mmCIF file of C-alpha atoms in Angstrom:
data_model
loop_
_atom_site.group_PDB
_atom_site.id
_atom_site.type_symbol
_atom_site.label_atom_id
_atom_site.label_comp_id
_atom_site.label_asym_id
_atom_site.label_seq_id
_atom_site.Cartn_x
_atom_site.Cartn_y
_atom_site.Cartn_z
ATOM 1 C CA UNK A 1 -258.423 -151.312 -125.827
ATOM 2 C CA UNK A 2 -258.874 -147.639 -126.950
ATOM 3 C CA UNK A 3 -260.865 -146.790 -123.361
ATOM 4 C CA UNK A 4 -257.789 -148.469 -121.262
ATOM 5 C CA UNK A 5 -255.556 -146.076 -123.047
ATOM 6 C CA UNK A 6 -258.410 -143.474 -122.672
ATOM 7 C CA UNK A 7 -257.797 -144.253 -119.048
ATOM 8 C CA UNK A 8 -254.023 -144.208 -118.904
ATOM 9 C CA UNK A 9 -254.072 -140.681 -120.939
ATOM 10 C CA UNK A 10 -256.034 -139.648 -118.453
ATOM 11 C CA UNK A 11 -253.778 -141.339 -115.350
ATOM 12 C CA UNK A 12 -250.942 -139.608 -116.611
ATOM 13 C CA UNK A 13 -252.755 -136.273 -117.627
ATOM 14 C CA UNK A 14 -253.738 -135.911 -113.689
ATOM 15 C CA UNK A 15 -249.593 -136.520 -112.641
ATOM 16 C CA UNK A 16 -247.850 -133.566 -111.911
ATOM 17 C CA UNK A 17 -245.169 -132.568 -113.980
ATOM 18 C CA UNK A 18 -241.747 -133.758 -112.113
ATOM 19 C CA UNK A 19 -243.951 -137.364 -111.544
ATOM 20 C CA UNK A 20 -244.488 -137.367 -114.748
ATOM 21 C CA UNK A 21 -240.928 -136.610 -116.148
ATOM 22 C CA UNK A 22 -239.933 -139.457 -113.376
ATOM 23 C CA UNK A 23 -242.426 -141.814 -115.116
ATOM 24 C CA UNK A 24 -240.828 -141.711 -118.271
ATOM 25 C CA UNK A 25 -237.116 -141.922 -116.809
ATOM 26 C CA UNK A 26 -238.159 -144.909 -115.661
ATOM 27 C CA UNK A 27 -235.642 -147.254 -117.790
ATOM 28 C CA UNK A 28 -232.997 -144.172 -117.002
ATOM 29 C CA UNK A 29 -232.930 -144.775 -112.854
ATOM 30 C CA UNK A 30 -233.713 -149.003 -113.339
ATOM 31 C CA UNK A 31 -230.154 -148.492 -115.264
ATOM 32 C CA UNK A 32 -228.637 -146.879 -112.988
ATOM 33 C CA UNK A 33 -229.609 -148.840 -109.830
ATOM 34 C CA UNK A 34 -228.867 -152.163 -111.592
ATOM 35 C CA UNK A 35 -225.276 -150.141 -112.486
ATOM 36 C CA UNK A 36 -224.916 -149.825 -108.707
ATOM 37 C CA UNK A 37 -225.672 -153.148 -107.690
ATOM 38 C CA UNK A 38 -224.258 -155.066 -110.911
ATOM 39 C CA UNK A 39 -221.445 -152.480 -112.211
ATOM 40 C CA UNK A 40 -220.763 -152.349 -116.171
ATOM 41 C CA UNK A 41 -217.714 -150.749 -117.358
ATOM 42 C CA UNK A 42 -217.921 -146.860 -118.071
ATOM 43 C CA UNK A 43 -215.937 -144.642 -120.312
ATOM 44 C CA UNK A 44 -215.477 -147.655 -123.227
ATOM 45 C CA UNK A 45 -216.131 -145.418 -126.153
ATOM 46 C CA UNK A 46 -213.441 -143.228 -124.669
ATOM 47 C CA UNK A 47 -210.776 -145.810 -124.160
ATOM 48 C CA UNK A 48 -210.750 -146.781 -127.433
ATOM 49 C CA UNK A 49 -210.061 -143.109 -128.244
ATOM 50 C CA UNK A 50 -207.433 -143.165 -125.355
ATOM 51 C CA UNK A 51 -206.393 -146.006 -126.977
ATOM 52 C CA UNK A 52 -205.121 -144.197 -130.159
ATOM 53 C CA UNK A 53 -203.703 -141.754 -128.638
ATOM 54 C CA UNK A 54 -201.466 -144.462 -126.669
ATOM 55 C CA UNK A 55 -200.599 -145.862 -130.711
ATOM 56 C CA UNK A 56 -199.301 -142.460 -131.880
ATOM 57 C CA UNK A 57 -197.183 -142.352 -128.283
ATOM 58 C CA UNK A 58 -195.919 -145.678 -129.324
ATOM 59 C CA UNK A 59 -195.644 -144.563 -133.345
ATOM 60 C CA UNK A 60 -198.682 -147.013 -134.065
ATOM 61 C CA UNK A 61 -201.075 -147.029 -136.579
ATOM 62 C CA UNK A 62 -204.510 -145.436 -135.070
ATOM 63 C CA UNK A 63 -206.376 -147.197 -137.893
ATOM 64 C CA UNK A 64 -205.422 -150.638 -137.603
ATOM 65 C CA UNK A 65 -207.414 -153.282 -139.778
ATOM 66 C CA UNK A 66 -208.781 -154.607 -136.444
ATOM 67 C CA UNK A 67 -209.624 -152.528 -133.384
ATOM 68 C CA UNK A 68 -206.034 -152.133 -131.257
ATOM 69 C CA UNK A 69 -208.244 -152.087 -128.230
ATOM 70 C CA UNK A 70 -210.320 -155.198 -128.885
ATOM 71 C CA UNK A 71 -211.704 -155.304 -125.349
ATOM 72 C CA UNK A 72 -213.449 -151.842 -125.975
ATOM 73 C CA UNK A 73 -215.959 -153.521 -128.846
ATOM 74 C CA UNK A 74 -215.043 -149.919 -130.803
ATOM 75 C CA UNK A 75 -212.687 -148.509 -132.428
ATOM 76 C CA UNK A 76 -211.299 -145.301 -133.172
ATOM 77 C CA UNK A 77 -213.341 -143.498 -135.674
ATOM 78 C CA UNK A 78 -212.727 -139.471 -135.013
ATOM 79 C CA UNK A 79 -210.237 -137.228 -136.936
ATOM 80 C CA UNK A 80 -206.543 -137.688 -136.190
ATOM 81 C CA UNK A 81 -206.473 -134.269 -133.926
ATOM 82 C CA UNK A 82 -208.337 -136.219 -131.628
ATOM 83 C CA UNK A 83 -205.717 -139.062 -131.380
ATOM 84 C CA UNK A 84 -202.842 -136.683 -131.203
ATOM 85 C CA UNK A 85 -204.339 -134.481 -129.086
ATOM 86 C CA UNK A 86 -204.765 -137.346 -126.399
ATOM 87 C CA UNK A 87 -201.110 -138.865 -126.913
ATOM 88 C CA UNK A 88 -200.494 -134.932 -125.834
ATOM 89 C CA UNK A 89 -202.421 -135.068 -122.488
ATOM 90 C CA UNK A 90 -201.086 -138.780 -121.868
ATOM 91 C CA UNK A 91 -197.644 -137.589 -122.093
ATOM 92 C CA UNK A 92 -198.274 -134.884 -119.517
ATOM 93 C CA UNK A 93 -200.856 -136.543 -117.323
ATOM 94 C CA UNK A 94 -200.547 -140.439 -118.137
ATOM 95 C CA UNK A 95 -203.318 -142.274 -119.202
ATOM 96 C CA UNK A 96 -205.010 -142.246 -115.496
ATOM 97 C CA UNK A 97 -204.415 -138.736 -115.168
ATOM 98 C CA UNK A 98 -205.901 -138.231 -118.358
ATOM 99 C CA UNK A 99 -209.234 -140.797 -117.834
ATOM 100 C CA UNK A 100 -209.819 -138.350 -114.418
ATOM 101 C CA UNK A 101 -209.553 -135.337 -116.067
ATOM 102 C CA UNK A 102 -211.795 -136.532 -118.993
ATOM 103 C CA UNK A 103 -214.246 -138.402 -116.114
ATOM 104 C CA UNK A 104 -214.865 -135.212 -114.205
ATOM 105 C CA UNK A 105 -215.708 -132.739 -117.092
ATOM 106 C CA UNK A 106 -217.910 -135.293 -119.016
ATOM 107 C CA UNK A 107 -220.135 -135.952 -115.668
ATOM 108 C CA UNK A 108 -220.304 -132.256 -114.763
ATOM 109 C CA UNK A 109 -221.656 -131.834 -118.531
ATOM 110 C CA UNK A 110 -223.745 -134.253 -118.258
ATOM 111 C CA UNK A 111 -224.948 -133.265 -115.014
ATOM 112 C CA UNK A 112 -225.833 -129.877 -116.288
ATOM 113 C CA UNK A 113 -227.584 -131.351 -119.589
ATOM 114 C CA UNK A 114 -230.094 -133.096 -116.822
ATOM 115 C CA UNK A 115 -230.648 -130.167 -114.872
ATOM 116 C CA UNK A 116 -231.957 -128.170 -118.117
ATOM 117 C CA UNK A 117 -234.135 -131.618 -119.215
ATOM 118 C CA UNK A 118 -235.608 -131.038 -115.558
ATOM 119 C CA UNK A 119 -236.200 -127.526 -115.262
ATOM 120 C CA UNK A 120 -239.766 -126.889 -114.360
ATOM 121 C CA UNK A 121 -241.675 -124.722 -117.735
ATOM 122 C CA UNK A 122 -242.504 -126.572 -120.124
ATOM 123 C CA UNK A 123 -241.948 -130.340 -118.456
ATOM 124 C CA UNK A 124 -245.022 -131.896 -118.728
ATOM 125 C CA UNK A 125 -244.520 -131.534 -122.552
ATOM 126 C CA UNK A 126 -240.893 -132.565 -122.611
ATOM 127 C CA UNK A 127 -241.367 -135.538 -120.391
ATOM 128 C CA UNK A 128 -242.366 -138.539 -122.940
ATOM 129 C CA UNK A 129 -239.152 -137.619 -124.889
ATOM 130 C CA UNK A 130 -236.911 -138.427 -121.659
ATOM 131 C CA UNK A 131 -237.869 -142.061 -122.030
ATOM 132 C CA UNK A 132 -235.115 -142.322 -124.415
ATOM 133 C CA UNK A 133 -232.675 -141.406 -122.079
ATOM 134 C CA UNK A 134 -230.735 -144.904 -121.187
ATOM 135 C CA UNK A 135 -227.404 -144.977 -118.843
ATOM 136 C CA UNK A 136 -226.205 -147.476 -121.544
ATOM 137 C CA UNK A 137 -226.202 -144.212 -123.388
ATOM 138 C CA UNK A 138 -224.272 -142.224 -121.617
ATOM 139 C CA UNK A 139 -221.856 -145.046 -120.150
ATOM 140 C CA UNK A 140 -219.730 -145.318 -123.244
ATOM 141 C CA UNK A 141 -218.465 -142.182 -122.150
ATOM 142 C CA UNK A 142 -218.329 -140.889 -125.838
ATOM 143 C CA UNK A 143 -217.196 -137.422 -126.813
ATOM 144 C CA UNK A 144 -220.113 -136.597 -128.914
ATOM 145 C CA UNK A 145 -222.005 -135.598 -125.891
ATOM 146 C CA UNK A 146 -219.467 -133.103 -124.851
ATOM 147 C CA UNK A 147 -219.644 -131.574 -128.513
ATOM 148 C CA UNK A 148 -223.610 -131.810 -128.470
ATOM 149 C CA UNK A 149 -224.261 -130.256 -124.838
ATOM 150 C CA UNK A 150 -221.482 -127.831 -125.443
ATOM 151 C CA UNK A 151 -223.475 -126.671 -128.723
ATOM 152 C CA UNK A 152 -226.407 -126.916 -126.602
ATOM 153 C CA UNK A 153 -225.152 -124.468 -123.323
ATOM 154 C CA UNK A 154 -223.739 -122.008 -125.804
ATOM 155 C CA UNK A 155 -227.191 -121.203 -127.651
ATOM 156 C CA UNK A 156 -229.346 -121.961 -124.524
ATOM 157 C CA UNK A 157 -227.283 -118.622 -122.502
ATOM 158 C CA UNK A 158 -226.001 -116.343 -125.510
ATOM 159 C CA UNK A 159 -228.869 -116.853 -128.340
ATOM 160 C CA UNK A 160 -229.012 -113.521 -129.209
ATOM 161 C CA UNK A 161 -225.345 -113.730 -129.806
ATOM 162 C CA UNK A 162 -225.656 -116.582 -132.616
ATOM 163 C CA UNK A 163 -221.689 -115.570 -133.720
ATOM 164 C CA UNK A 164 -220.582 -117.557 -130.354
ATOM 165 C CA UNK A 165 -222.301 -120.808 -131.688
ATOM 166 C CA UNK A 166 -219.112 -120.783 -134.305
ATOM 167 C CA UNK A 167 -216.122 -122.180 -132.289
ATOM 168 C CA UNK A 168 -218.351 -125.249 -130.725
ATOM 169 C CA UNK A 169 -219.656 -126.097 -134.125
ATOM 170 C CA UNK A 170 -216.600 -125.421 -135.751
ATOM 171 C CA UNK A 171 -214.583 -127.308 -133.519
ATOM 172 C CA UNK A 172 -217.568 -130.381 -133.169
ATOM 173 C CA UNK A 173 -217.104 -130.451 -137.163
ATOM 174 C CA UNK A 174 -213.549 -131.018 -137.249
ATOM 175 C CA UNK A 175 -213.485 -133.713 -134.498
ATOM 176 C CA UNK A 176 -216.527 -135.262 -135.838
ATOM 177 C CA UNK A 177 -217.686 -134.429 -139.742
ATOM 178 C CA UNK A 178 -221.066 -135.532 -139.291
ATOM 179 C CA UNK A 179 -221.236 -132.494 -137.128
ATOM 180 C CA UNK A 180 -222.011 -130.634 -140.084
ATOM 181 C CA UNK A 181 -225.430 -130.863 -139.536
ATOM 182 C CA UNK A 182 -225.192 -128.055 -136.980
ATOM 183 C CA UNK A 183 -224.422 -125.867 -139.632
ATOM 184 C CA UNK A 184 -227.771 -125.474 -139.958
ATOM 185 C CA UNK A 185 -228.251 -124.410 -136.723
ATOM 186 C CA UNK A 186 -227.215 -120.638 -137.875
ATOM 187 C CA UNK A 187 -231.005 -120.915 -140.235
ATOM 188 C CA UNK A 188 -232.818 -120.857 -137.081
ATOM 189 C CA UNK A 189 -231.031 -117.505 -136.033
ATOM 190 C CA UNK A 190 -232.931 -113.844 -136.682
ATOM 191 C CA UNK A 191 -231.680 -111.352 -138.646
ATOM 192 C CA UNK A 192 -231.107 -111.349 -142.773
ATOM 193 C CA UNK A 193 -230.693 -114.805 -144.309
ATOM 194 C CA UNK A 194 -227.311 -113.270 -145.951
ATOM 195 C CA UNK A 195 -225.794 -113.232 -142.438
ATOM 196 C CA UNK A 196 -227.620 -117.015 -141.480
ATOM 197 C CA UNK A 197 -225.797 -118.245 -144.349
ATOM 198 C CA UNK A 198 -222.743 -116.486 -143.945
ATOM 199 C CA UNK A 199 -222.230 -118.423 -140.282
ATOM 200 C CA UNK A 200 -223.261 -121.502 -141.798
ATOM 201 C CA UNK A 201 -220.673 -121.385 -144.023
ATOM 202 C CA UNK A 202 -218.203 -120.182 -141.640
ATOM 203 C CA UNK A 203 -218.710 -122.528 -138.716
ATOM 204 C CA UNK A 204 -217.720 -125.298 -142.062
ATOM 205 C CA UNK A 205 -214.672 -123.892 -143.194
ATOM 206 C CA UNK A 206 -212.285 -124.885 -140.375
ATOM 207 C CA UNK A 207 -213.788 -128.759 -140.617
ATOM 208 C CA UNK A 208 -213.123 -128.491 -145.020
ATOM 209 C CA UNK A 209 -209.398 -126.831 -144.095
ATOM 210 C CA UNK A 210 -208.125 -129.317 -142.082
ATOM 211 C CA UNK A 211 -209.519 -132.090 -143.815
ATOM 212 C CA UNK A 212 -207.916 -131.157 -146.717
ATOM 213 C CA UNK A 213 -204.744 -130.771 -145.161
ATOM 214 C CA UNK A 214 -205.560 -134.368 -143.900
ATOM 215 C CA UNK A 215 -205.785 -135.513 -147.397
ATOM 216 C CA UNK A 216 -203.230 -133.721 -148.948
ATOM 217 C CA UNK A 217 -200.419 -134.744 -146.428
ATOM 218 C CA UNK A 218 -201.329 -138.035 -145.554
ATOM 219 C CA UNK A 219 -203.555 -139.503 -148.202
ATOM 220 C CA UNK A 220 -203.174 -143.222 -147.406
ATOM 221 C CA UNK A 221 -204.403 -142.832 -143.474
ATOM 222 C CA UNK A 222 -206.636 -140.627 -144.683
ATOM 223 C CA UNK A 223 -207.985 -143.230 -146.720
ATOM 224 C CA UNK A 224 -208.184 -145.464 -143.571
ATOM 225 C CA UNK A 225 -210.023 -142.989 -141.395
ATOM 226 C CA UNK A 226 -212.801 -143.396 -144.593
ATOM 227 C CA UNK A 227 -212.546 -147.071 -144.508
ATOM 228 C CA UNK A 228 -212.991 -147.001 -140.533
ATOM 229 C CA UNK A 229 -215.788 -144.815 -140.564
ATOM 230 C CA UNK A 230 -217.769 -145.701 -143.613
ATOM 231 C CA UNK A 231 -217.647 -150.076 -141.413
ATOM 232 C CA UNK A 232 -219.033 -148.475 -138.102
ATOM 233 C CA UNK A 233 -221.384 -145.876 -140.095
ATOM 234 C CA UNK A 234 -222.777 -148.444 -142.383
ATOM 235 C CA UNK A 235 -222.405 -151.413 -141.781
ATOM 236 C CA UNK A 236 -221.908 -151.966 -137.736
ATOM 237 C CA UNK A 237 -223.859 -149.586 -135.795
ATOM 238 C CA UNK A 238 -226.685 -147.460 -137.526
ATOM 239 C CA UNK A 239 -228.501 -146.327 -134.743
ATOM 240 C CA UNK A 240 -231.952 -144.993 -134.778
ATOM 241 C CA UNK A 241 -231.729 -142.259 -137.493
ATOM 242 C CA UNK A 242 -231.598 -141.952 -141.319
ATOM 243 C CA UNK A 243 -229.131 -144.579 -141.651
ATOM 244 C CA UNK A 244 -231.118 -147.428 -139.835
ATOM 245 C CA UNK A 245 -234.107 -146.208 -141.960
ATOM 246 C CA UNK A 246 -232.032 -146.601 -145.531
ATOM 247 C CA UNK A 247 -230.448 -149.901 -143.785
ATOM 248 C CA UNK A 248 -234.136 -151.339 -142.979
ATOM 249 C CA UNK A 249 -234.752 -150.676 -146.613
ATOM 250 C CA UNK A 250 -231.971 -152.893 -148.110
ATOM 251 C CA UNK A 251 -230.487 -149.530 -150.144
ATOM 252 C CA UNK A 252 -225.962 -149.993 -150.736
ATOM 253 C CA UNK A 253 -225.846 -147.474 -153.576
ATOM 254 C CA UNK A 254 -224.027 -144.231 -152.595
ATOM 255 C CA UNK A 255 -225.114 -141.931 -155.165
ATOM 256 C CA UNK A 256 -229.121 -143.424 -154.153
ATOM 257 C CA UNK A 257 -228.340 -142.735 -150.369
ATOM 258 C CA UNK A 258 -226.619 -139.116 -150.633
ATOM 259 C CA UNK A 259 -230.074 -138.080 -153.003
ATOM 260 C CA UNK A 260 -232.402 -139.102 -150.230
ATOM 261 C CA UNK A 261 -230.844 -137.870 -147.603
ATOM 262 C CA UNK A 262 -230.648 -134.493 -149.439
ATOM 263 C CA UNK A 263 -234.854 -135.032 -149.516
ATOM 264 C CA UNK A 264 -234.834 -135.881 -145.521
ATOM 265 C CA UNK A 265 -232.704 -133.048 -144.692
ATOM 266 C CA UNK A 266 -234.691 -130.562 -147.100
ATOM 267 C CA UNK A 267 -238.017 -131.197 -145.578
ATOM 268 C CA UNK A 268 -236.901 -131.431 -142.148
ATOM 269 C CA UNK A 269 -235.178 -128.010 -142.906
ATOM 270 C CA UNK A 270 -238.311 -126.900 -144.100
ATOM 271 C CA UNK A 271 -240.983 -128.226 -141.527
ATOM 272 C CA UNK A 272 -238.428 -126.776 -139.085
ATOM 273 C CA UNK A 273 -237.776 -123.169 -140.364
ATOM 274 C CA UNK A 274 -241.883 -122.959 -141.373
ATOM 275 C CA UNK A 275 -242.421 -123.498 -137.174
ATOM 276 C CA UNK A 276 -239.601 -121.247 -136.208
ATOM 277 C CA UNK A 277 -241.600 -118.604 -138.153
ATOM 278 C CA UNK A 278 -244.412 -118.401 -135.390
ATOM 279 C CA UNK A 279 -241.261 -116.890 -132.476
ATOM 280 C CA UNK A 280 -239.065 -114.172 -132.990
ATOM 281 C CA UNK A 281 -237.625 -115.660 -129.438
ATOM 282 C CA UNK A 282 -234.093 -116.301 -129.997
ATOM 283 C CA UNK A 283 -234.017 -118.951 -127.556
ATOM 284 C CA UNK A 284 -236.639 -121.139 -128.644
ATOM 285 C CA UNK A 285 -235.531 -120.687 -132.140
ATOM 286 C CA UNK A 286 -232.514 -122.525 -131.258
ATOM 287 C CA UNK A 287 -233.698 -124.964 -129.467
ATOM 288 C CA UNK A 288 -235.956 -126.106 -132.050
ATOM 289 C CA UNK A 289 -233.187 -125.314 -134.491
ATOM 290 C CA UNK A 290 -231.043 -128.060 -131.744
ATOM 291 C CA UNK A 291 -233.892 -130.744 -131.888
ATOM 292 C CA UNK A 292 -233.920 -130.387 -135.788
ATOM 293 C CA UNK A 293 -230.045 -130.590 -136.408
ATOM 294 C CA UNK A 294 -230.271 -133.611 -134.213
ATOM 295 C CA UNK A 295 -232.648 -135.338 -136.033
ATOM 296 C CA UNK A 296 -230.590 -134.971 -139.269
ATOM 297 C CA UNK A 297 -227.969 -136.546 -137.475
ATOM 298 C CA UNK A 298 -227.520 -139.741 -140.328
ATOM 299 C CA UNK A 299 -226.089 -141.931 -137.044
ATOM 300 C CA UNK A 300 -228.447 -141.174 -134.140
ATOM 301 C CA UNK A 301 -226.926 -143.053 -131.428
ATOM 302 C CA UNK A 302 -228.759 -143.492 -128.096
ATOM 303 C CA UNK A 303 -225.696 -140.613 -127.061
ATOM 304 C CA UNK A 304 -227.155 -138.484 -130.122
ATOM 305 C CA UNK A 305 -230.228 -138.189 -128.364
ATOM 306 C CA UNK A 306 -229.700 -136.626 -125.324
ATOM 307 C CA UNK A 307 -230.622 -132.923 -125.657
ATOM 308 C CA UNK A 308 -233.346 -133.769 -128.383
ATOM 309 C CA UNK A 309 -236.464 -133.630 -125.536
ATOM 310 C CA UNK A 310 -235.565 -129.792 -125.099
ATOM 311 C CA UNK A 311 -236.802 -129.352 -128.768
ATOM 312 C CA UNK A 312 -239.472 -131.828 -129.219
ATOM 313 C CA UNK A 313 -241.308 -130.423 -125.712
ATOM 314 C CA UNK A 314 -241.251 -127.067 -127.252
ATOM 315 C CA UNK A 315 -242.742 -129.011 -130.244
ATOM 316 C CA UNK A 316 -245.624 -130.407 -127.893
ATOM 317 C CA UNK A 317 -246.145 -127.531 -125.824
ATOM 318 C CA UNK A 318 -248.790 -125.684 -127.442
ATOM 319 C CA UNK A 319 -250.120 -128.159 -129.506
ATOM 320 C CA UNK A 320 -253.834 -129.778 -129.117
ATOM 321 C CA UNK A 321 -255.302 -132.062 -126.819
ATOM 322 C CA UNK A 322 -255.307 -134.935 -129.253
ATOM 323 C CA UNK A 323 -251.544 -134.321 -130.192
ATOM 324 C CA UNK A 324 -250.176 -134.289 -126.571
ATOM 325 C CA UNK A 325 -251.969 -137.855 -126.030
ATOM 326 C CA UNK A 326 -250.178 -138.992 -128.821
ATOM 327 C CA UNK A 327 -247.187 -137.701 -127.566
ATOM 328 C CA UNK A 328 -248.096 -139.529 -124.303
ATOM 329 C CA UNK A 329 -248.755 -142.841 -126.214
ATOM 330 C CA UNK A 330 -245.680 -142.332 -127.605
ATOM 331 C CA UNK A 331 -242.980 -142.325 -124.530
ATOM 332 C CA UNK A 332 -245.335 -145.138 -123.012
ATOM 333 C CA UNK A 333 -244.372 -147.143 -126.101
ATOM 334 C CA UNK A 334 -241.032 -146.134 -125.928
ATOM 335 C CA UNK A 335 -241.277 -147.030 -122.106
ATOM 336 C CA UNK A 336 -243.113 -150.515 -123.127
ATOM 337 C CA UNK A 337 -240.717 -152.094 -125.817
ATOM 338 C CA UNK A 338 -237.436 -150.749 -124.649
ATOM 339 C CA UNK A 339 -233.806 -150.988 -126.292
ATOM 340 C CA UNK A 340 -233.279 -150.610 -129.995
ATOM 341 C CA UNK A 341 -236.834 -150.583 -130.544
ATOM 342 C CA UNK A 342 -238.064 -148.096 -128.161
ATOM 343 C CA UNK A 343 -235.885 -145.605 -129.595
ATOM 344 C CA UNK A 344 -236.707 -145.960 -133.191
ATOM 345 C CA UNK A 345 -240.432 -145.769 -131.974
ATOM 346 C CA UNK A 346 -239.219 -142.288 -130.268
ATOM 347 C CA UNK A 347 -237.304 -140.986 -133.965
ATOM 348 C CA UNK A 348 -239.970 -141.449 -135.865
ATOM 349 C CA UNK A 349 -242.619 -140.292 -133.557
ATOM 350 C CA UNK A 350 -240.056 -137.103 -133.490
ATOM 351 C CA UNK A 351 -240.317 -136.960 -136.787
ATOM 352 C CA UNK A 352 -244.214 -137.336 -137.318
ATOM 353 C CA UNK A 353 -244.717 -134.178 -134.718
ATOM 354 C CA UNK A 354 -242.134 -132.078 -136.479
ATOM 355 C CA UNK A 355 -243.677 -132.915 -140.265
ATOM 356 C CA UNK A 356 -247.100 -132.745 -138.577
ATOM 357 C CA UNK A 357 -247.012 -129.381 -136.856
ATOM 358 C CA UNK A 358 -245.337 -127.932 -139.947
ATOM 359 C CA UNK A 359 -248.293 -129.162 -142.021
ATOM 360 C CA UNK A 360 -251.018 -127.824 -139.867
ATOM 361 C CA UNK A 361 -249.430 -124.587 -139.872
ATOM 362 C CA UNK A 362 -249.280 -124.321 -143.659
ATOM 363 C CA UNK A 363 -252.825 -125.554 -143.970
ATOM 364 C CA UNK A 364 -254.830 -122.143 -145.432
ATOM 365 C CA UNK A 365 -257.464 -122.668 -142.992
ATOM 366 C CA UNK A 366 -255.157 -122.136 -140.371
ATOM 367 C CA UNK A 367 -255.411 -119.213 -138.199
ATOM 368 C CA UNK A 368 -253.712 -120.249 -135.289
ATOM 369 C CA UNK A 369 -249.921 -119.862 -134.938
ATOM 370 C CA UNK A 370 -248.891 -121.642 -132.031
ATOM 371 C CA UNK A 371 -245.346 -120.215 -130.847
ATOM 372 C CA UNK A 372 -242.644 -123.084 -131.200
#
């Protein structure tokens, strides 16, 4: 057993780079020919959002006790700016007016997302992480990818400019509150912590406004959008992150849950700041920083995941031999079981290289500093 896997290290060691990203985006084009010759609907994540905004243009509830779009399987769990603001763009374009509109700047986002996954340096690295990339991912159509590739373009072409990563965080946190986590984005930024912490705090403060103002005025749908979230977060859909991990373990107490996901999110915080410590390059910073935020994502949805490869290759890069094997092992597992599986395989593999590379570089006997 361990010389066939010898032998398939050493197989996809002697690939070049774009075969082997194409290797590993195996399930990725099987989806989308089988799309093409057996369609599946596209954009149901963003009906149902469509779908509220319809109920306020009809003076509906947007929380309803069952999903008012049943034929979606979702239902609408984002802040009520994101219901009114499509009842706005219905009014003015309709709904099919709207869907085109929405269709043409999701693709062209997601379009450009792939064409930085597929840039040439660093690919061979990067390419076991795209085996998580699944068109059943993307199909849904959901708005967190717009929010996570807009974070993403913004530090990938101004990150020596870290103050322009505050209106797409801000904004991504007041949409979506679990957006928070890119808060701590701003840690992976140069310059005095003072000013790190200062635009972590800032990039929050719209999000805590205007959900206090959503309290305050309306505290009874308020209380809904809780109610809605907390089912889906929960109890529904957990995903492949910290939530499936604390759902595998059988834990329902609150107070039990928030304390260790304060622990995951410290030492992922710290693994990831001890790396960013070897590069004073801005960019890589954030991407790391990206790759981190993403894994503290409590909900990692297969949509989550899409810009996490930039990261963990820059993770992999300039690791050793023995660590870029496992890496390989690890997208051919991902690539062998598939589905739900194969990306819980990937998160925790994620997590082992980030905890792992922070480790060896705190390790006394360490003289090597391998730039992140």
């Amino acid at each position: 057993m361990a010389r066939w896997a010898q032998k398939l290290e050493a197989w996809v060691d002697g690939l070049p780079p774009r075969l082997t990203a194409l290797l590993f985006l195996t399930p990725f084009l099987f989806e989308a020919l089988h799309q093409l010759l057996r369609p599946k609907p596209w954009f149901t994540d963003f009906y149902a959002v469509a779908c509220a905004g319809d109920a306020l243009v009809h003076q509906m509830p947007i929380y309803p006790p069952k999903p008012a779009c049943p034929d979606f399987g979702t239902a609408f769990v984002y802040a009520p700016i994101v219901a009114q603001t499509c009842a706005w763009a219905q009014r003015l374009l309709g709904l099919r007016g709207e869907t085109a509109l929405y269709a043409v700047v999701y693709i062209t986002t997601l379009l450009g997302v792939l064409a930085l996954l597929l840039r040439a340096p660093g690919l061979r690295a990067r390419a076991p992480f795209l085996a998580g990339l699944t068109v059943s991912g993307v199909r849904p159509g959901n708005l967190s990818v717009l929010l996570h590739a807009g974070i993403l373009f913004t530090a990938w072409r101004f990150a020596a400019k870290p103050w322009l990563l505050l209106p797409p965080i801000a904004l991504a946190c007041v949409l979506k509150p679990t957006f928070a986590v890119y808060a701590a984005l701003f840690l992976f930024t140069t310059g005095p912590w003072w000013r790190r912490l200062a635009y972590a705090a800032a990039s929050l403060l719209p999000a805590a406004g205007y959900f206090i103002y959503f309290h305050s005025t309306t505290p009874h749908l308020f209380t809904d959008f809780l109610t809605v979230t907390r089912l889906w977060g929960f109890r529904l859909a957990h995903g492949h992150g910290f939530l499936n991990l604390i759902a595998f373990a059988g834990l329902t107490n609150l107070t039990a849950i928030y304390l260790l996901y304060a622990a995951y999110a410290a030492l992922l915080l710290a693994c990831g700041l001890t790396i960013a410590k070897t590069t004073n390059a801005p960019t890589q910073r954030l991407i790391l920083g990206i790759a981190v935020c993403i894994l503290l994502y409590p909900r990692l949805m297969p949509y989550e995941q899409l810009t996490l490869p930039l990261g963990m290759g820059l993770l992999a890069q300039n690791t050793s031999k023995p660590v870029q094997h496992l890496t390989l092992l690890l997208g051919l597992a991902c690539l062998a079981t598939g589905g739900n599986t194969g990306g819980q395989i990937l998160y925790l593999g994620s997590l082992a290289l980030l905890v792992g590379r922070a480790a060896i570089l705190l390790k006394p006997q360490s003289t090597t500093a391998p730039s992140a």
